[in-house]
Amino acid sequence: MTTHRLLARRASIDTYQQAVVYLRSDCHVCQAEGFQSQAQVEVIAGGRHLLAILHHVGSDWLRHNEIALSEAAWALLGAASGDEVEVRHPPVLDSLAHLRAKVHGGRLDYAALRALTEDVSHGRLSDIHLASFVTVCAGGGLDFNETMALTRAMVDVGERIDWGVSPVMDKHCIGGLPGNRTTLLVVPIVAACGVLMPKTSSRAITSAAGTADAMETLAPVELDVAAMRRVVEREGACIAWGGAARISPADDMLIRVERPLNLDSEGLLVASILSKKIAMGSQRVLIDLPVGPVTKVRSLAAAEQLSRSLVSVGAALGLQVRTQMTDGTQPVGRGIGPALEAMDVMAVLERRADAPSDLRERALLIAGGILEMAGRSESGAGQVLAREVLADGRALAKFIAICEAQGGLRVPPRAAHTHTVSAPVSGIVSTIDTRLVTRAAKLAGAPRDPAAGATMHARLHDRVELGQPLFTLHAESLGALRYALSFVRSQLPVVQVDAQP
């Protein structure tokens, strides 16, 4: 195989998680190998191999003997500026035959899925191939055996942690409900009872804030496996960003393309959730399933079907799973956005009179269930124990200790600009469209700007008067605030008020 050598250069271009490299279209490598724009190439430096998408450059900012790397490619290759690197055609991937077979109606066994996830986790598949895989898995594209095999394969291609004790507890929420930041309350409550709970969480995918985004406004979350071990050994728990460790890395790559496709896939969802729990060494997990008209799970029947899949696949792989169906008809708490949600959490932990009661009660319900699963309380008594731990300050003390162990407790930032949307009439709040609330918060800058988002002032069935605040938008710039407000004004009411004298 012919190889060509070029000098590495950092392009300082953010391509998110996709590795992209840049070559002069008239350089000797492109001319010799016939590399077209959007082709996949292999780049090698110091024994490290990188598969990347090629973009052509037609200007003089890049010299003929240079190859420029995007931020993602630069981090993955680990080269230094001016290092000599090899560029060549990528190897032929046998796993693509399995993908083609699935497209044509075939079934995937563990060996096929292991080959696919191995290539996915190492960045060997292009986004087109990843999108094809996500698409054929959508809907009912994966049966039980395929879902189980995919989950096992996702675990096997990444790191797997063994904590050496039992039980190791975990929780998860499938998402789709703004403000549902119970993890930051549940983990310290459970850990304060002497139960091990190492928690990794994601950043926002389609929401205005992920758990890791909210936690990051209070403490560092980018912990590798060694750092997580130190925190857990010291405090019995952590709340870290899962992307900082190679925990189910294939899932992280698939999520990146699932986001723009916006396709529902029960099999991929189950594999995504459970692979990370198993890889983290969790043994028992409680999964929150919010059910509502515009959440990910929109009916009780759909929730029951997803619950059966989670429980049965988990059991087949040695993971005890319990599900909890919760109300998903309106946002939880008041804040929507990283810092605003963190402020709600601190209000609950500090037992302030103005703390959002719905966030507190939801967290106590989930914490109680975990304490019962862990054997720390009798069936039906877990919520009482959780409430005691919150009320006497042990949960707050444990949360502060976890934050300090992760690098220090922070004060969440506040946005520079706000605008309050008020009730157009006097009456009763009949609906709150959680999708529109989330969209408005994102357009205001969340989660990119941690202080951006929305604060809810009204809840379902509240009586409001003309001019009474319904919600407030928060933004770091006036431009973002105006953008979010223009969206709100162009939609059906985000908060519907039925007029009543």
XYZ file of C-alpha atoms in Angstrom:
501
model
C 0.000 0.000 0.000
C 1.396 3.363 -1.043
C 1.938 5.896 1.736
C 2.720 9.599 1.558
C 4.262 11.844 4.203
C 3.096 15.329 5.104
C 3.626 17.776 7.964
C 0.835 17.962 10.563
C -0.815 21.289 11.240
C -3.604 22.164 13.653
C -6.507 23.759 11.741
C -8.314 24.927 14.932
C -11.655 24.084 13.314
C -14.335 22.547 15.537
C -16.016 19.630 13.737
C -17.518 18.264 16.990
C -16.678 14.545 17.265
C -16.011 13.977 13.572
C -12.378 13.720 12.521
C -11.753 15.928 9.463
C -8.468 16.634 7.661
C -7.639 19.246 5.043
C -5.349 18.913 2.007
C -4.568 21.172 -0.910
C -6.581 19.820 -3.843
C -3.459 20.229 -6.028
C -0.988 18.622 -3.594
C 1.032 15.592 -4.679
C -0.940 13.226 -2.409
C -4.342 14.079 -3.886
C -2.947 13.921 -7.397
C -1.169 10.599 -6.847
C -3.996 8.825 -5.012
C -7.024 10.489 -6.566
C -8.377 11.580 -3.182
C -11.673 13.410 -3.711
C -13.293 15.778 -1.234
C -15.408 13.835 1.308
C -13.247 10.736 0.809
C -12.142 8.794 3.871
C -8.373 8.644 4.444
C -6.131 7.027 7.030
C -3.590 9.204 8.848
C -0.773 7.612 10.866
C 1.537 9.275 13.384
C 3.702 7.665 16.053
C 1.943 4.326 15.702
C -1.527 5.886 16.099
C -4.047 5.463 13.282
C -6.830 7.894 12.471
C -9.611 7.546 9.927
C -10.869 10.944 8.839
C -12.996 12.676 6.230
C -10.978 14.703 3.713
C -11.892 18.267 2.729
C -10.085 20.054 -0.090
C -8.530 23.491 0.320
C -7.947 25.792 -2.629
C -6.205 28.725 -0.924
C -2.659 29.429 0.223
C -3.328 29.202 3.980
C -2.346 25.529 3.637
C 0.950 24.576 1.992
C 1.348 21.692 -0.450
C 3.400 19.632 2.019
C 0.991 20.075 4.950
C -2.083 18.311 6.249
C -4.362 20.290 8.573
C -6.409 18.517 11.224
C -9.689 19.556 12.845
C -9.828 19.758 16.637
C -11.354 16.278 16.881
C -8.748 14.790 14.544
C -5.916 16.596 16.342
C -6.973 15.189 19.720
C -7.429 11.658 18.391
C -4.121 11.499 16.515
C -2.066 13.084 19.287
C 0.408 14.672 16.865
C 2.423 17.831 17.459
C 2.671 20.713 15.032
C 5.236 19.909 12.324
C 5.250 16.158 12.973
C 5.621 14.016 9.899
C 2.524 11.878 9.293
C 1.587 9.240 6.736
C -1.556 9.531 4.614
C -3.037 6.621 2.684
C -6.241 4.937 1.565
C -8.124 3.337 4.473
C -8.340 -0.448 4.870
C -11.394 -2.242 3.479
C -13.841 -2.917 6.329
C -15.434 -6.352 6.534
C -18.077 -4.982 8.907
C -19.737 -3.096 6.061
C -20.872 -6.451 4.648
C -22.848 -6.997 7.853
C -24.399 -3.547 7.516
C -25.419 -4.258 3.919
C -26.949 -7.567 5.009
C -29.042 -5.772 7.643
C -30.205 -3.210 5.076
C -31.480 -6.109 2.966
C -33.441 -7.635 5.838
C -30.862 -9.907 7.445
C -30.347 -10.410 11.186
C -27.188 -9.474 13.059
C -25.560 -11.881 15.501
C -23.013 -10.991 18.194
C -20.004 -11.500 15.891
C -21.429 -9.117 13.280
C -22.395 -6.510 15.864
C -19.030 -6.811 17.597
C -17.275 -6.130 14.285
C -19.540 -3.162 13.582
C -19.204 -1.619 17.049
C -15.433 -2.156 16.998
C -15.202 -0.145 13.796
C -17.683 2.440 15.077
C -15.767 2.980 18.322
C -12.496 3.501 16.458
C -14.001 5.989 14.030
C -13.594 3.710 11.023
C -17.127 4.207 9.698
C -18.129 7.384 7.920
C -21.147 9.365 9.053
C -23.046 7.987 6.030
C -22.456 4.440 7.258
C -23.322 5.397 10.836
C -26.555 7.009 9.634
C -27.374 3.859 7.680
C -26.862 1.723 10.772
C -29.032 3.995 12.913
C -31.735 4.001 10.230
C -31.968 0.211 9.831
C -32.168 -0.109 13.617
C -34.992 2.444 13.883
C -38.532 1.478 14.783
C -38.586 -2.292 15.287
C -35.364 -2.866 13.379
C -33.724 -4.820 16.205
C -35.337 -7.857 17.819
C -34.638 -9.001 21.393
C -31.602 -11.132 20.513
C -30.099 -8.392 18.360
C -30.652 -5.800 21.088
C -29.000 -8.067 23.643
C -26.071 -8.774 21.305
C -25.634 -5.073 20.498
C -25.621 -4.192 24.194
C -22.955 -6.826 24.917
C -20.881 -5.696 21.918
C -21.002 -2.050 23.017
C -19.701 -3.070 26.434
C -16.979 -5.319 25.061
C -15.357 -2.702 22.809
C -14.819 -0.220 25.655
C -13.496 -0.155 29.188
C -15.346 -2.008 31.927
C -15.009 -1.104 35.581
C -15.140 -3.523 38.502
C -15.647 -1.800 41.854
C -14.997 -4.973 43.879
C -18.071 -4.529 46.091
C -21.790 -5.188 45.975
C -24.283 -3.719 45.428
C -23.256 -0.996 42.975
C -26.302 1.175 42.276
C -27.210 3.438 39.371
C -30.107 5.400 37.938
C -31.074 6.743 34.556
C -33.793 8.891 33.038
C -34.618 8.359 29.380
C -35.016 12.125 28.989
C -37.417 14.293 27.081
C -38.597 16.245 30.140
C -36.972 19.649 30.805
C -35.722 20.395 34.310
C -35.780 16.752 35.456
C -32.418 17.031 37.216
C -33.004 14.400 39.910
C -29.572 12.746 39.607
C -27.855 15.585 41.468
C -30.206 14.925 44.402
C -30.503 11.155 44.259
C -26.760 10.410 44.205
C -25.883 12.282 47.439
C -28.970 10.919 49.237
C -28.079 7.332 48.337
C -24.351 7.794 49.006
C -25.087 9.368 52.401
C -26.744 6.056 53.327
C -23.493 4.184 52.655
C -24.503 2.802 49.240
C -21.963 2.911 46.402
C -23.267 4.947 43.453
C -20.682 5.922 40.801
C -22.755 7.932 38.315
C -21.763 8.882 34.811
C -24.126 11.104 32.865
C -24.390 12.592 29.402
C -24.361 16.100 28.091
C -27.435 17.433 26.313
C -28.363 15.639 23.106
C -31.690 17.247 22.205
C -32.424 18.998 25.514
C -31.441 22.384 26.951
C -29.221 20.691 29.539
C -27.880 17.251 30.304
C -27.037 16.116 33.818
C -23.334 16.607 33.112
C -23.999 20.151 31.845
C -25.872 21.101 35.022
C -23.329 19.434 37.310
C -20.474 21.204 35.528
C -21.807 24.572 36.729
C -21.279 23.249 40.282
C -18.117 21.109 39.955
C -15.724 19.634 37.353
C -17.171 16.589 35.551
C -14.467 15.605 33.039
C -13.048 12.725 35.075
C -11.202 9.802 33.550
C -11.549 6.331 35.051
C -8.657 6.826 37.485
C -10.125 10.123 38.732
C -13.562 8.564 39.111
C -12.064 5.775 41.194
C -10.389 8.278 43.505
C -13.625 10.211 44.026
C -15.708 7.069 44.592
C -13.171 5.569 46.994
C -13.279 8.814 48.982
C -17.006 9.617 48.929
C -18.802 6.490 47.721
C -20.155 8.282 44.641
C -19.391 10.611 41.765
C -21.371 12.585 39.184
C -19.164 12.661 36.108
C -19.440 13.104 32.351
C -19.319 9.677 30.702
C -17.609 10.999 27.583
C -14.345 11.596 29.438
C -13.794 7.827 29.775
C -14.007 5.056 27.172
C -17.279 3.772 28.603
C -19.274 2.301 25.687
C -17.462 4.518 23.124
C -19.486 3.137 20.201
C -22.621 4.580 21.789
C -21.095 8.060 21.895
C -20.384 7.859 18.161
C -23.903 6.658 17.341
C -25.514 9.383 19.457
C -23.682 12.001 17.405
C -25.544 10.943 14.251
C -28.812 10.047 15.992
C -29.227 13.676 17.043
C -29.749 15.214 13.562
C -31.682 12.154 12.305
C -34.134 12.346 15.233
C -35.156 8.707 14.770
C -36.721 6.617 17.532
C -35.229 3.172 18.037
C -36.166 1.116 21.053
C -33.331 -1.334 20.448
C -30.675 1.383 20.193
C -32.113 3.175 23.244
C -32.026 0.011 25.351
C -28.496 -0.868 24.194
C -27.312 2.701 24.795
C -28.627 2.848 28.361
C -27.708 -0.635 29.511
C -24.271 -0.840 27.866
C -23.095 2.191 29.840
C -24.531 0.850 33.092
C -22.853 -2.526 32.647
C -19.554 -0.968 31.553
C -19.603 1.265 34.642
C -19.811 -1.819 36.847
C -23.393 -1.141 37.946
C -25.319 -4.137 39.244
C -28.754 -2.684 39.992
C -30.328 0.276 38.226
C -33.582 2.198 38.482
C -34.742 3.849 35.243
C -37.121 6.803 35.231
C -39.636 6.757 32.351
C -41.444 10.122 32.125
C -44.715 9.663 30.237
C -46.351 12.642 28.547
C -47.830 13.902 25.281
C -44.545 15.328 23.961
C -41.919 13.294 25.861
C -39.926 10.395 24.389
C -42.534 7.968 25.788
C -45.997 9.289 25.020
C -48.319 6.581 26.325
C -48.558 4.117 29.178
C -48.560 1.239 26.678
C -45.289 2.461 25.117
C -43.764 2.874 28.580
C -44.734 -0.676 29.528
C -43.215 -2.051 26.310
C -39.948 -0.161 26.857
C -39.915 -1.263 30.487
C -40.208 -4.927 29.474
C -37.316 -4.548 27.036
C -35.074 -2.834 29.597
C -35.809 -5.380 32.306
C -35.471 -8.465 30.082
C -32.284 -7.391 28.258
C -30.764 -6.285 31.566
C -31.583 -9.638 33.171
C -30.067 -11.536 30.241
C -26.817 -9.625 30.780
C -26.737 -9.917 34.579
C -28.088 -6.439 35.370
C -31.067 -5.998 37.688
C -33.328 -3.292 36.234
C -36.366 -1.659 37.790
C -38.395 1.044 36.048
C -40.400 3.920 37.490
C -43.052 5.628 35.357
C -43.432 9.312 36.220
C -45.460 12.329 35.113
C -44.114 13.944 31.950
C -46.852 16.480 31.259
C -44.902 19.578 32.323
C -41.342 20.711 33.157
C -39.864 19.682 36.497
C -38.751 22.431 38.871
C -38.422 25.971 37.596
C -35.095 26.154 35.750
C -34.445 24.895 32.220
C -30.763 25.189 31.280
C -27.541 24.095 33.041
C -27.109 26.834 35.674
C -30.830 27.357 36.250
C -31.360 23.651 36.879
C -28.332 23.556 39.191
C -29.852 26.414 41.207
C -33.024 24.356 41.666
C -30.933 21.439 42.909
C -29.114 23.581 45.450
C -32.404 25.056 46.670
C -33.681 21.542 47.393
C -30.440 20.392 49.048
C -30.332 23.521 51.205
C -33.973 22.940 52.220
C -34.961 26.450 51.214
C -38.613 27.453 51.520
C -38.759 28.387 47.834
C -37.269 25.089 46.613
C -39.342 23.433 43.842
C -41.423 20.775 45.586
C -42.018 18.694 42.444
C -38.272 18.230 41.876
C -37.798 17.335 45.539
C -40.635 14.773 45.594
C -39.580 13.156 42.316
C -36.001 12.799 43.568
C -37.186 11.318 46.872
C -39.339 8.784 45.001
C -36.393 7.625 42.897
C -33.887 7.687 45.770
C -36.303 5.673 47.880
C -36.612 3.058 45.160
C -32.830 2.757 44.869
C -32.398 2.407 48.637
C -34.944 -0.420 48.610
C -33.176 -2.131 45.673
C -29.891 -1.806 47.578
C -31.380 -3.436 50.686
C -30.924 -0.325 52.847
C -34.624 -0.185 53.679
C -37.652 -2.436 53.614
C -40.020 -2.355 50.670
C -42.135 0.785 50.833
C -39.893 2.501 53.396
C -37.152 3.835 51.114
C -38.788 7.176 50.495
C -39.102 7.813 54.232
C -35.363 7.182 54.686
C -34.520 9.400 51.706
C -36.618 12.218 53.150
C -34.815 11.962 56.498
C -31.405 12.145 54.818
C -32.446 15.258 52.897
C -34.123 16.915 55.887
C -31.248 16.498 58.357
C -28.602 17.897 55.979
C -26.713 14.683 55.256
C -27.553 14.897 51.540
C -26.226 18.467 51.298
C -23.035 17.541 53.158
C -22.455 14.553 50.878
C -23.092 16.599 47.722
C -20.590 19.264 48.813
C -18.067 16.508 49.611
C -18.541 14.953 46.155
C -18.062 18.347 44.489
C -14.902 19.010 46.505
C -13.525 15.568 45.614
C -14.166 16.273 41.924
C -12.277 19.575 42.042
C -14.264 22.084 44.081
C -17.776 23.475 44.510
C -18.674 26.325 42.134
C -21.350 29.016 42.058
C -23.571 28.688 38.946
C -23.378 31.705 36.607
C -26.262 34.089 35.919
C -27.217 35.368 32.474
C -26.630 38.979 31.476
C -30.026 39.417 29.795
C -33.570 38.300 30.641
C -37.082 38.818 29.330
C -40.329 37.721 31.007
C -43.330 36.470 29.029
C -46.587 37.316 30.813
C -50.136 35.965 30.743
C -52.191 37.538 27.905
C -55.439 36.963 29.817
C -56.641 35.986 33.275
C -57.485 32.308 33.581
C -56.211 28.763 34.174
C -52.984 27.273 32.778
C -54.239 24.340 30.716
C -51.101 23.157 28.877
C -47.344 23.707 28.897
C -45.632 22.540 25.704
C -42.356 21.098 26.979
C -40.931 20.837 23.462
C -41.464 24.529 22.776
C -40.084 25.485 26.202
C -36.963 23.428 25.496
C -36.591 24.901 22.010
C -36.874 28.448 23.340
C -34.271 27.731 26.032
C -31.897 26.311 23.411
C -32.371 29.262 21.089
C -31.520 31.510 24.032
C -28.154 29.730 24.177
C -28.528 26.665 26.411
C -26.586 24.478 26.944
C -23.735 26.159 25.038
C -24.050 29.157 27.359
C -24.460 27.579 30.823
C -26.415 30.536 32.249
C -28.912 30.588 29.364
C -32.332 28.971 29.398
C -35.754 29.588 30.884
C -37.365 29.891 34.299
C -40.950 28.697 34.665
C -43.234 30.745 36.906
C -46.549 28.976 36.235
C -47.580 25.333 36.465
C -50.457 23.314 35.092
C -53.847 24.242 36.576
C -52.502 27.421 38.202
C -54.786 30.444 38.253
C -52.975 33.417 36.695
C -54.003 37.030 36.220
C -53.509 39.246 33.177
C -49.846 40.335 33.061
C -48.681 37.726 35.588
C -45.277 36.159 34.651
C -45.488 32.783 32.901
C -41.792 32.210 32.157
C -38.550 34.167 31.820
C -35.923 33.661 29.110
C -32.229 34.028 30.058
C -29.451 34.714 27.531
C -25.829 35.794 27.495
C -26.351 38.093 24.486
C -29.175 40.351 23.338
C -29.072 38.680 19.935
C -29.744 35.235 21.400
C -32.514 36.648 23.586
C -34.223 38.304 20.610
C -33.855 35.095 18.599
C -35.573 33.035 21.315
C -38.331 35.642 21.742
C -39.047 35.720 18.005
C -39.481 31.951 18.103
C -41.827 32.133 21.099
C -43.969 34.761 19.379
C -44.179 32.725 16.169
C -45.547 29.597 17.880
C -48.806 28.543 19.436
C -48.702 29.605 23.088
C -45.856 27.890 24.916
C -48.005 28.192 28.028
C -51.721 28.027 27.214
C -54.000 30.067 29.487
C -57.734 29.412 29.163
C -59.540 32.661 29.823
C -61.746 32.720 32.897
C -63.092 35.875 34.499
